[in-house]
mmCIF file of C-alpha atoms and ligand atoms in Angstrom:
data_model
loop_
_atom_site.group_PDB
_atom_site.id
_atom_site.type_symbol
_atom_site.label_atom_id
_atom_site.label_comp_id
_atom_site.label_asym_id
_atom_site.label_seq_id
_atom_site.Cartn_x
_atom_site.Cartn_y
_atom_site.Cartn_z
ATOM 1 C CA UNK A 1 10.062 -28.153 -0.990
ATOM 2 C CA UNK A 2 10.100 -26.170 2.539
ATOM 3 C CA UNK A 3 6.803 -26.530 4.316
ATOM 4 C CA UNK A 4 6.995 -23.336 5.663
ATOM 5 C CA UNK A 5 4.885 -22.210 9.168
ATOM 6 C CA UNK A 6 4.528 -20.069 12.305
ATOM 7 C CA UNK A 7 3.422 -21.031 15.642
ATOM 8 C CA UNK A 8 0.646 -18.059 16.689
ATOM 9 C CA UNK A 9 0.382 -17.783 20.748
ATOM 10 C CA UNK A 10 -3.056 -18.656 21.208
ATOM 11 C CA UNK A 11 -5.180 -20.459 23.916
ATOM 12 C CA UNK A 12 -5.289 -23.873 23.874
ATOM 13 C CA UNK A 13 -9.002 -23.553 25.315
ATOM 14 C CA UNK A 14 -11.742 -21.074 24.251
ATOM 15 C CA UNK A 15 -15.114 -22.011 25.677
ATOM 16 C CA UNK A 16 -18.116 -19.429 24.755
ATOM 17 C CA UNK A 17 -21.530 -20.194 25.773
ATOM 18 C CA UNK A 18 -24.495 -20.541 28.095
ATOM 19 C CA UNK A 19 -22.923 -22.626 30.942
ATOM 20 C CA UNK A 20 -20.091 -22.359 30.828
ATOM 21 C CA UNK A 21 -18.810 -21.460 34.003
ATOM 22 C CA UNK A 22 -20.039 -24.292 35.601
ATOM 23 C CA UNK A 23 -17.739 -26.866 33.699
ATOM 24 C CA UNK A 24 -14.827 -24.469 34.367
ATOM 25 C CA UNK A 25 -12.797 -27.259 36.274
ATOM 26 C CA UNK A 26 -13.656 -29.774 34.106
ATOM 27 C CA UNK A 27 -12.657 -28.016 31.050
ATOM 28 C CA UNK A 28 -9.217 -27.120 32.750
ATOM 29 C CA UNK A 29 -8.470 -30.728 33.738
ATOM 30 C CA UNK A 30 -9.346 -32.108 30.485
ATOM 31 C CA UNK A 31 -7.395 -29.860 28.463
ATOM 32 C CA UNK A 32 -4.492 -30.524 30.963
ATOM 33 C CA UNK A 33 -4.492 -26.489 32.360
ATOM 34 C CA UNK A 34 -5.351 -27.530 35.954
ATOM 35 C CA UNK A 35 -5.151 -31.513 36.276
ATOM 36 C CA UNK A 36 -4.671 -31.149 40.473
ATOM 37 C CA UNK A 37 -7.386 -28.405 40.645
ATOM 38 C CA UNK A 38 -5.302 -25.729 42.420
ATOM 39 C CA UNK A 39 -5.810 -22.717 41.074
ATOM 40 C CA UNK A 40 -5.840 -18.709 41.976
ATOM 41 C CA UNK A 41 -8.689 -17.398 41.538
ATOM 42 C CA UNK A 42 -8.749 -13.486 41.265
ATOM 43 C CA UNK A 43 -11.694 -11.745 41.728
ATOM 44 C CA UNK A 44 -13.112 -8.308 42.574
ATOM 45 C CA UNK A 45 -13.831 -7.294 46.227
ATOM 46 C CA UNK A 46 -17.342 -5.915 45.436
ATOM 47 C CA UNK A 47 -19.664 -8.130 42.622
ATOM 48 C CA UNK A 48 -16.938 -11.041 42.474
ATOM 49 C CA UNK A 49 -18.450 -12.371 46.159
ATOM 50 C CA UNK A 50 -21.632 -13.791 44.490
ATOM 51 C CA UNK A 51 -19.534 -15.444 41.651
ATOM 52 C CA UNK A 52 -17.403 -17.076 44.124
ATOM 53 C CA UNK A 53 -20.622 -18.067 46.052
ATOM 54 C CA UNK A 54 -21.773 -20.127 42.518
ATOM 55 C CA UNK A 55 -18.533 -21.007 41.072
ATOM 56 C CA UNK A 56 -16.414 -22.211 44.348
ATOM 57 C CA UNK A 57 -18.143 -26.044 44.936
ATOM 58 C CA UNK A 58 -17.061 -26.564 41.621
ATOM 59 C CA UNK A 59 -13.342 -25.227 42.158
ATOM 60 C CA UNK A 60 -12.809 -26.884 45.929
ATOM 61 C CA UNK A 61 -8.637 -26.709 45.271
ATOM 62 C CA UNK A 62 -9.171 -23.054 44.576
ATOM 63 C CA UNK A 63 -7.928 -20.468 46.344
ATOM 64 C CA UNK A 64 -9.649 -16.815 46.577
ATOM 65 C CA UNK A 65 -7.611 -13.446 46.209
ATOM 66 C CA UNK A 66 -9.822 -10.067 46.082
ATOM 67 C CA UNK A 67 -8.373 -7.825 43.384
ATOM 68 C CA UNK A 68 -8.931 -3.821 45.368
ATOM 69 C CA UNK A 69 -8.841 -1.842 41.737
ATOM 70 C CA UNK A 70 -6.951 -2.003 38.632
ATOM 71 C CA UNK A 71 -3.579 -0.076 39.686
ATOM 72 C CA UNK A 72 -0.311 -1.947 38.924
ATOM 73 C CA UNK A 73 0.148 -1.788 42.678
ATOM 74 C CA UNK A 74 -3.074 -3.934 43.060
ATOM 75 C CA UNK A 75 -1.724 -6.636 40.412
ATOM 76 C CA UNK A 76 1.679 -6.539 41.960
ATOM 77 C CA UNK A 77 0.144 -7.314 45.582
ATOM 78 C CA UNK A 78 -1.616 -10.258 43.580
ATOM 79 C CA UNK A 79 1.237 -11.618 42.335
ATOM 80 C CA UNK A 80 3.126 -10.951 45.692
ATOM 81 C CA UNK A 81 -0.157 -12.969 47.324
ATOM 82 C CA UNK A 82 -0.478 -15.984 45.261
ATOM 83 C CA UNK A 83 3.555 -16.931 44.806
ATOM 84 C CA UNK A 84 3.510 -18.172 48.192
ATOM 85 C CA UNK A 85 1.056 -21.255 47.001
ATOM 86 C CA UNK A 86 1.611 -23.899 44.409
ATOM 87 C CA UNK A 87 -0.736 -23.343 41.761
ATOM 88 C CA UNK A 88 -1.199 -24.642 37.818
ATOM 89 C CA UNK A 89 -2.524 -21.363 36.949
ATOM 90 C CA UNK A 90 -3.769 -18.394 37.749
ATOM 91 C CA UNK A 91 -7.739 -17.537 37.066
ATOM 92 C CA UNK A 92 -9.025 -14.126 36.811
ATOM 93 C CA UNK A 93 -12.768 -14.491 36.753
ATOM 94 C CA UNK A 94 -14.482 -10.879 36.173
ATOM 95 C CA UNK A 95 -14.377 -7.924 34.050
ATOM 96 C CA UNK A 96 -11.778 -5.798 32.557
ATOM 97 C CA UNK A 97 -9.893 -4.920 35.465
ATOM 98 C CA UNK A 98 -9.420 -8.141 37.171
ATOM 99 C CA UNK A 99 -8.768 -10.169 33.993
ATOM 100 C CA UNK A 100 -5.587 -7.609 33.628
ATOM 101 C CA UNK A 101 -4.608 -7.924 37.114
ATOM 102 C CA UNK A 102 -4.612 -11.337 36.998
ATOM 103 C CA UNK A 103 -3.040 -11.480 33.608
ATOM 104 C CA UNK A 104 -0.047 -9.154 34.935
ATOM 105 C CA UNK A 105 0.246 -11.138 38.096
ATOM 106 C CA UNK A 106 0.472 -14.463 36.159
ATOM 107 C CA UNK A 107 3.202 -13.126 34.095
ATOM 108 C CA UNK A 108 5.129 -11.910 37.162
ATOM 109 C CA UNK A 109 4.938 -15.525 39.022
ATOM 110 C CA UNK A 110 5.334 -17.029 36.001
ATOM 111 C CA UNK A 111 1.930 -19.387 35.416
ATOM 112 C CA UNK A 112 -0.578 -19.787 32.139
ATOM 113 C CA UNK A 113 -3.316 -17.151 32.619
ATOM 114 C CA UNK A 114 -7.020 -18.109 32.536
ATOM 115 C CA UNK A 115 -9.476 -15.471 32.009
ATOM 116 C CA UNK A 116 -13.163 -15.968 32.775
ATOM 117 C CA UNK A 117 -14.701 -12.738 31.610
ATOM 118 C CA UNK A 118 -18.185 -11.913 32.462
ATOM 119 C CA UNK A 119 -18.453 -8.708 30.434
ATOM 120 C CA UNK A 120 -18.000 -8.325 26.617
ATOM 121 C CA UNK A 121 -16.384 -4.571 27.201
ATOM 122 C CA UNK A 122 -13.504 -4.862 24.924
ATOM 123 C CA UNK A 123 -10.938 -6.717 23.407
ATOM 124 C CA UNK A 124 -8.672 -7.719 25.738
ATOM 125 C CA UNK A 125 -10.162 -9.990 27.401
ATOM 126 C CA UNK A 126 -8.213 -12.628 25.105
ATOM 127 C CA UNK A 127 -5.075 -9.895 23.850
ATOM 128 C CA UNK A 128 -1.431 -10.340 25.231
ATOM 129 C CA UNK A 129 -2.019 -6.914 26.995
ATOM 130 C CA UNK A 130 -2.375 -5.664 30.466
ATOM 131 C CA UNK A 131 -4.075 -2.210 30.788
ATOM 132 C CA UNK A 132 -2.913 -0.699 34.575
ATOM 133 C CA UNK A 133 -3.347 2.605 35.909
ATOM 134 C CA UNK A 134 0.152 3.517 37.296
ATOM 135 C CA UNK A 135 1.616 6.998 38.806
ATOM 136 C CA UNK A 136 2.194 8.181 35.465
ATOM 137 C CA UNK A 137 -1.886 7.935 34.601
ATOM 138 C CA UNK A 138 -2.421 4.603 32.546
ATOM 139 C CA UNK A 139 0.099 2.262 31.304
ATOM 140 C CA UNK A 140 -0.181 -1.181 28.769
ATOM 141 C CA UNK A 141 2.123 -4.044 29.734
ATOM 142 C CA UNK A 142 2.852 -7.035 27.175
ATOM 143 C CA UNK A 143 1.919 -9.809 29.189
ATOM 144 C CA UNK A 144 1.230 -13.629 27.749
ATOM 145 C CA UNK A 145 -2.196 -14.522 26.000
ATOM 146 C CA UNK A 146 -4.618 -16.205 28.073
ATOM 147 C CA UNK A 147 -4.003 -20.095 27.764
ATOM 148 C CA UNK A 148 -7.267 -20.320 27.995
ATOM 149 C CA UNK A 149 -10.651 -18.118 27.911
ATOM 150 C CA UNK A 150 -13.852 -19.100 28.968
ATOM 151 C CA UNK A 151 -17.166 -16.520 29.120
ATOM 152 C CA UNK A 152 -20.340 -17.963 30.487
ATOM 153 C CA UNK A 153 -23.291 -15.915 27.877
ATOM 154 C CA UNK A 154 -25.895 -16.345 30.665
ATOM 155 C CA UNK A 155 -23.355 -14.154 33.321
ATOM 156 C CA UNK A 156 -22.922 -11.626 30.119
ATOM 157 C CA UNK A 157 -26.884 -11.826 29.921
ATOM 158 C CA UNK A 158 -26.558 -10.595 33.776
ATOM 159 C CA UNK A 159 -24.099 -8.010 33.334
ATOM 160 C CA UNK A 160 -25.413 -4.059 32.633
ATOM 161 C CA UNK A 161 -26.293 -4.004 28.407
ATOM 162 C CA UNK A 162 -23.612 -1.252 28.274
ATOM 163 C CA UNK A 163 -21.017 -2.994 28.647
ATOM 164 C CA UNK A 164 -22.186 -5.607 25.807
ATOM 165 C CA UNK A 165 -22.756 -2.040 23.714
ATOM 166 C CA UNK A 166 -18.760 -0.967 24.364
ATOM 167 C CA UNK A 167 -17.409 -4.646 23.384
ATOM 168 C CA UNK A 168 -19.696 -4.056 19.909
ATOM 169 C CA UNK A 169 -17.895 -0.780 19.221
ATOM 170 C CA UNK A 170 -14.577 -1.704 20.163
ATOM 171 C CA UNK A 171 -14.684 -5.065 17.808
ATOM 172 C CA UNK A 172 -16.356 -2.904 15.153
ATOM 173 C CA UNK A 173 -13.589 -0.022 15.238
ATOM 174 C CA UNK A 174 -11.324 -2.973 14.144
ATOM 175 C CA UNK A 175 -11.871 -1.948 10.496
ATOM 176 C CA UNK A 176 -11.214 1.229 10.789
ATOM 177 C CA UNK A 177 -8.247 0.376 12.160
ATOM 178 C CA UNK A 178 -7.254 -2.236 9.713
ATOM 179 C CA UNK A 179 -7.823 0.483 7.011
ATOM 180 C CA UNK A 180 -5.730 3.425 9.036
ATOM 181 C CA UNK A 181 -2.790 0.301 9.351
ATOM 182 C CA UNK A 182 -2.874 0.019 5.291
ATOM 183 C CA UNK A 183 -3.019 3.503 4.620
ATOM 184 C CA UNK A 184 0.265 3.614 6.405
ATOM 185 C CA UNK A 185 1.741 0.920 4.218
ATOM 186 C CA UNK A 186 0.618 2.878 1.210
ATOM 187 C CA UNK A 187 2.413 5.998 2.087
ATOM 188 C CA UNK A 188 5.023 4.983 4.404
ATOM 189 C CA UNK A 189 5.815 1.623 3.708
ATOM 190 C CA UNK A 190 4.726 0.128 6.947
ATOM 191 C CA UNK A 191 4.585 -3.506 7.017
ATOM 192 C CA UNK A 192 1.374 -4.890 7.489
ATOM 193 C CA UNK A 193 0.543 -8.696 8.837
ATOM 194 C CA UNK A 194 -1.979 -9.756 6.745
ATOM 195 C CA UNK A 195 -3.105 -13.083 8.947
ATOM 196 C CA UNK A 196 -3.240 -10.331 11.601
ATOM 197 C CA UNK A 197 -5.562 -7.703 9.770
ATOM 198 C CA UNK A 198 -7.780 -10.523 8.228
ATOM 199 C CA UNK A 199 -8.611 -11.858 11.748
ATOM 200 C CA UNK A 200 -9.128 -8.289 12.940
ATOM 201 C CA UNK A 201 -10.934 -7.480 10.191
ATOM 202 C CA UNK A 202 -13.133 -10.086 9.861
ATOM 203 C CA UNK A 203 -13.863 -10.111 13.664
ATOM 204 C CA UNK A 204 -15.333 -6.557 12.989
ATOM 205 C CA UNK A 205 -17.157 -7.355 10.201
ATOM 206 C CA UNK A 206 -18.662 -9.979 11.571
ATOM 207 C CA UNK A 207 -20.306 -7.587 14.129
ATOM 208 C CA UNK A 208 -20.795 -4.991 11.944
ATOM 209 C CA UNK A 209 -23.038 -7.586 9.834
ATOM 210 C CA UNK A 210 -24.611 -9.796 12.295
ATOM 211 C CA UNK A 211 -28.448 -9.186 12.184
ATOM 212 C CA UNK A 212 -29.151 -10.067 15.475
ATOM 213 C CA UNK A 213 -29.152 -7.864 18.744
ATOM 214 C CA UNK A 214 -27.831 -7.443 21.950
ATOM 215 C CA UNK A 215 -30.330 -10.178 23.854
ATOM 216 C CA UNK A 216 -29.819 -13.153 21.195
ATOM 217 C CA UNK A 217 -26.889 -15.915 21.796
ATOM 218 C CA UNK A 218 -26.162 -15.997 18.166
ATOM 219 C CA UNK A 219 -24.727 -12.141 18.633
ATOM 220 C CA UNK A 220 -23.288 -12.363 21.549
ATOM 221 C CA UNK A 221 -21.579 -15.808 20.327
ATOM 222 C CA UNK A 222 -20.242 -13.699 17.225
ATOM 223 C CA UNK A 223 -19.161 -10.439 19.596
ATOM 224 C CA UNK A 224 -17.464 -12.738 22.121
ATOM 225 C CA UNK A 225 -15.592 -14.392 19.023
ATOM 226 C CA UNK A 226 -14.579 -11.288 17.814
ATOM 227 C CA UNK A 227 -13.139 -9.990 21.150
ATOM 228 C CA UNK A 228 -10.941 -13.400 21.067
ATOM 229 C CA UNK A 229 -9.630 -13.389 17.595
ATOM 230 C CA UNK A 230 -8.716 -9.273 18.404
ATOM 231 C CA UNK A 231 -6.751 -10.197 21.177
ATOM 232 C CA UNK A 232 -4.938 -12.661 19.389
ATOM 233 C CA UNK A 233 -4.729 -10.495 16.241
ATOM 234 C CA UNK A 234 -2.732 -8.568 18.449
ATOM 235 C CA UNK A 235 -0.485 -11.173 19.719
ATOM 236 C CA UNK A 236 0.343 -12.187 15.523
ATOM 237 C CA UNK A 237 1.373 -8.799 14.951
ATOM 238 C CA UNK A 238 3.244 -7.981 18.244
ATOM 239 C CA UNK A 239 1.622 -4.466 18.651
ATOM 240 C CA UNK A 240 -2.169 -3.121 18.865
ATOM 241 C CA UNK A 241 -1.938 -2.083 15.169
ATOM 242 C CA UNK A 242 -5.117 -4.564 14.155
ATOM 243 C CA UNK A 243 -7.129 -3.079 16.553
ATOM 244 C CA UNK A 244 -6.123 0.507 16.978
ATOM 245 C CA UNK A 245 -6.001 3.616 14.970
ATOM 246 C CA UNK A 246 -7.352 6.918 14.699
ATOM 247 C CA UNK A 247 -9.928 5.331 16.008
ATOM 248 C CA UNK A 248 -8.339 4.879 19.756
ATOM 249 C CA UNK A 249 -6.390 7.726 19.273
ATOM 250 C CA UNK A 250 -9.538 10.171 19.170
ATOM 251 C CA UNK A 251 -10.730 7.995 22.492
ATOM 252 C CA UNK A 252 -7.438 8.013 24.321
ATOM 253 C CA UNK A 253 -7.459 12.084 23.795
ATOM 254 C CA UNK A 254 -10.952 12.061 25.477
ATOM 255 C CA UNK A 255 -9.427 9.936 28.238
ATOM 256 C CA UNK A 256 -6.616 12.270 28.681
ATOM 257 C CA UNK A 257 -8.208 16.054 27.737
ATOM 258 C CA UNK A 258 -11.919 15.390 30.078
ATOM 259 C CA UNK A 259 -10.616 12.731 32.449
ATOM 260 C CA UNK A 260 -13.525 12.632 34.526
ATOM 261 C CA UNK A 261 -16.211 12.898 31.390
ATOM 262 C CA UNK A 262 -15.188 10.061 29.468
ATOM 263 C CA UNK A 263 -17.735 7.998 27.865
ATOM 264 C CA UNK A 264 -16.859 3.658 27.622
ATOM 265 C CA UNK A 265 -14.192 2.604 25.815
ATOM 266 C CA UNK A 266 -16.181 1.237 23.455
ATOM 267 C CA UNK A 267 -18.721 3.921 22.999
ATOM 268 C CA UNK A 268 -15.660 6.376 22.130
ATOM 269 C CA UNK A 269 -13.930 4.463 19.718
ATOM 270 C CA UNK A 270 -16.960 3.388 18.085
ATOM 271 C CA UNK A 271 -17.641 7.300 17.306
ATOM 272 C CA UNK A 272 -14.196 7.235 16.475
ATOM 273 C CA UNK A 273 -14.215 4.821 13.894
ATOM 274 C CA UNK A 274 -16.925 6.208 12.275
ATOM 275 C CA UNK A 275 -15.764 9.402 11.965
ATOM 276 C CA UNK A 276 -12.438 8.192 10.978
ATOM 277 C CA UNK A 277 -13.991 6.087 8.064
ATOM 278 C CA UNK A 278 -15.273 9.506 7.055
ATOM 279 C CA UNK A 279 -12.352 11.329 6.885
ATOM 280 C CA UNK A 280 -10.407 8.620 5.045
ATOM 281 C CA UNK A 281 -13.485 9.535 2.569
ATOM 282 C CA UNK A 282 -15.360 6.117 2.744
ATOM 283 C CA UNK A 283 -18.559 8.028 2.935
ATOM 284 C CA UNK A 284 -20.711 4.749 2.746
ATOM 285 C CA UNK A 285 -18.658 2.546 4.910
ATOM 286 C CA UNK A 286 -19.282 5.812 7.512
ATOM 287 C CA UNK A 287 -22.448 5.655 7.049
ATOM 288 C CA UNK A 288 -22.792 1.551 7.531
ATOM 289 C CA UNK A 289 -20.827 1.722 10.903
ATOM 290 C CA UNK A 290 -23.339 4.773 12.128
ATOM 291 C CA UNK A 291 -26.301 2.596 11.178
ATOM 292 C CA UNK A 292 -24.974 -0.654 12.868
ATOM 293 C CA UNK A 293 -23.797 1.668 16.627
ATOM 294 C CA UNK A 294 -27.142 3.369 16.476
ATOM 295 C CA UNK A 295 -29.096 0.084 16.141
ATOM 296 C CA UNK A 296 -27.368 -1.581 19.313
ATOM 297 C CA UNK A 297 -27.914 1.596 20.942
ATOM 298 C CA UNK A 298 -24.543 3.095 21.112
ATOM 299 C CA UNK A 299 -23.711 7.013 20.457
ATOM 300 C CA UNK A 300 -22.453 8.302 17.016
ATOM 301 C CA UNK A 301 -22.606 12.005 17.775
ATOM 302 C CA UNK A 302 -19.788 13.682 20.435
ATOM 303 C CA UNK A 303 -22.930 15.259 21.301
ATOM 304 C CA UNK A 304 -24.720 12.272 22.523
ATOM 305 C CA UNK A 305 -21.791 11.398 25.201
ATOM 306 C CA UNK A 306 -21.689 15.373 26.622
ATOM 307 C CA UNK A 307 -19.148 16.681 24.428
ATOM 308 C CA UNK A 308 -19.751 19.695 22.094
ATOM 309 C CA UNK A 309 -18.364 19.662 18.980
ATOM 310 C CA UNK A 310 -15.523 21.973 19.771
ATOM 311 C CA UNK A 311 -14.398 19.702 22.593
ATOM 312 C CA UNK A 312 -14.515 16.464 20.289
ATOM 313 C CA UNK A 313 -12.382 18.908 17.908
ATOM 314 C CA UNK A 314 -10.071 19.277 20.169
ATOM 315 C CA UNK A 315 -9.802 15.919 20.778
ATOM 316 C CA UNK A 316 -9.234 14.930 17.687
ATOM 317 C CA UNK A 317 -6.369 17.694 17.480
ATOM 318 C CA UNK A 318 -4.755 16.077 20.441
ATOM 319 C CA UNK A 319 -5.407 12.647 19.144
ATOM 320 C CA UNK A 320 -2.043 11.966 17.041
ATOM 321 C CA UNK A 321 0.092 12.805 20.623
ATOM 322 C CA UNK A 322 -1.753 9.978 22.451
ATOM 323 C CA UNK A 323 0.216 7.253 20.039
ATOM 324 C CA UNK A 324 3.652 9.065 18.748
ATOM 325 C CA UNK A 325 4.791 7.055 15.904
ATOM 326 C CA UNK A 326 1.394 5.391 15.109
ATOM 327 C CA UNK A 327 0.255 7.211 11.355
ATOM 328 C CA UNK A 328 -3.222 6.933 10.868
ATOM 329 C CA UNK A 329 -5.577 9.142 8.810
ATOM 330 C CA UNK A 330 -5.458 11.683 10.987
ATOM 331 C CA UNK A 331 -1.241 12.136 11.063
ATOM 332 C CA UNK A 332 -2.051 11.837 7.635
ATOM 333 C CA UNK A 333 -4.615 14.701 6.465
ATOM 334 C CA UNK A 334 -2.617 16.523 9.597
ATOM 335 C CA UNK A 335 -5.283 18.941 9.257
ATOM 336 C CA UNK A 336 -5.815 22.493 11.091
ATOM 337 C CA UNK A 337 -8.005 22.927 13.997
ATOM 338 C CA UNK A 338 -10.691 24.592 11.272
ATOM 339 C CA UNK A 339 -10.780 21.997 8.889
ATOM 340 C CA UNK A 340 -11.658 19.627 11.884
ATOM 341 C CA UNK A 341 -14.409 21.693 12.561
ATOM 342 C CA UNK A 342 -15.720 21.786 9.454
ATOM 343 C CA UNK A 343 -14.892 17.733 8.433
ATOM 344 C CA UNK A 344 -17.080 16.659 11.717
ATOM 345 C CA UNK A 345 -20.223 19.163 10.302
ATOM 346 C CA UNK A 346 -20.070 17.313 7.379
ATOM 347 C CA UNK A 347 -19.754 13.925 8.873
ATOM 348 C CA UNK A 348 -22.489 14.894 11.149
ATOM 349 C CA UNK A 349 -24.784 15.872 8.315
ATOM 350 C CA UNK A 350 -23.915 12.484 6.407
ATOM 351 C CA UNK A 351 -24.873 10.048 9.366
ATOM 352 C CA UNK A 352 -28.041 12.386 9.985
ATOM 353 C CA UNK A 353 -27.230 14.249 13.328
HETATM 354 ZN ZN1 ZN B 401 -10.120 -0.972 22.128
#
């Protein structure tokens, strides 16, 4: 009888809690990542001084490299930095924009990534992709999953509550996008990856349900968790498909349409979920979703991130050209500029505007 398997790219270390970050060297030797102790360490040239400050006794074979912003040209002088030393791996200790320099970097010098993330923003912090801005505006690069992920909850605890809020709607927008992903198998055949939605899936759901808020360790446990298994939801089904749908589609068209309004990440495709659930007619899971953002404190209205509803419109009009090829519910219903209108007054009036 074939026994038969897959091997899923994943981290060989994922270490979530208070603490953390003070056993990173420890954890890396015994888990054979970094058994000499040299690492790069990338972090950014503003807040990352007073994490080097606590974290650099620990890591004496370390060296430093300041990260300027979170162009390509920035990860590309990282890389061009660090391949002069002889390092086990490359580190990048920070938030969004250093963890994909540093994962971009890594790939180019060709060493295992570890990301040390000390904000719950969104899910890559654990996906095999590298957000950089470039000439062209903003570009994603495939890059390697982190071999291994580590986030500290008391340097979360530290960081702004907003940026807790935007990792809650990004891993919550998961279902939505799970649902868009199987709506386009219905009608077009599209093959799903069902290990891939169920991890996606579940990581949402697991937000979506938890009772507890953004100040308790058992929530941000559960969020962190749900970042990680996004990421490598992602890296199972070789696109962003488990994680992205209309969803990101209505946030990457605020991106591009009212560049300098935009709202988080995670507050826009959180409002983008939700109003996606409504359109695919799931009137109660809507509903749920708009319940769950409100309570963490996260918007559900265009209105309550500046835009009125004829800009949001709009957005959602331009949404399908951010991701050609991707068919979600909007591709789907196609519908004209009016009927946008009119769908977001109702879903307004269902999640009580
Ligand atoms: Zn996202």
């Amino acid at each position: 009888m074939p026994v038969l398997t897959r091997l899923i790219p994943s981290p060989v270390v994922v270490d979530i809690r208070p603490g953390a970050l003070d056993d990173l060297a420890t954890v890396l030797a015994d888990q054979r990542v970094s058994q000499s102790g040299r690492l790069a360490v990338a972090i950014s040239s503003g807040s990352g001084a007073r994490l080097r400050e606590r974290v650099a006794p620990s890591l004496p074979g370390a060296d430093w490299f300041e990260v300027g912003g979170g162009t390509i040209d920035d990860a590309v002088r990282l890389a061009d930095a660090m391949k002069s030393g002889r390092y086990d791996a490359v580190v990048g200790l920070g938030g969004g924009k250093i963890i994909d320099c540093a994962k971009f970097a890594a790939a180019r010098v060709g060493l295992p990534m570890v990301a040390v993330a000390t904000n719950l923003s969104h899910d890559g912090i654990c996906s095999p992709v590298s957000i950089l801005d470039n000439d062209a505006g903003r570009g994603s690069y495939g890059v390697p999953t982190p071999i291994a992920l580590v986030v500290d909850l008391a340097v979360i605890r530290e960081a702004p509550i907003r940026f807790v809020r935007s990792g809650i709607g990004d891993a919550v927008s998961n279902i939505s996008a799970v649902a868009d992903w199987e709506l386009a198998h219905r009608v077009n055949g599209e093959r799903v990856d069902g290990l891939a939605a169920a991890m996606a899936r579940q990581a949402g759901e697991a937000v979506l349900r938890h009772p507890g808020g953004c100040g308790d360790d058992g929530f941000l446990t559960v969020l962190s968790e749900g970042l990680v298994l996004s990421g490598i939801a992602m890296s199972i089904a070789g696109h962003t498909r488990p994680s992205s749908g209309a969803c990101h589609e209505i946030s990457h068209a605020l991106d591009l349409l009212y560049p300098r309004r935009a709202a988080s990440h995670g507050e826009q495709v959180g409002i983008g979920a939700a109003f996606a659930t409504h359109l695919r007619g799931d009137e109660e899971g809507s509903r749920l979703m708009a319940d769950v953002l409100r309570r963490h404190g996260l918007p559900v209205l265009a209105g309550e991130i500046g835009f009125d509803d004829d800009e949001f419109a709009r957005a959602v009009e331009f949404a399908p050209q951010t991701r050609p090829g991707r068919y979600t519910i909007l591709e789907h219903l196609d519908l004209p500029p009016g009927r946008i209108r009119a769908a977001y007054a109702e879903y307004t009036a269902s999640v009580g505007g």
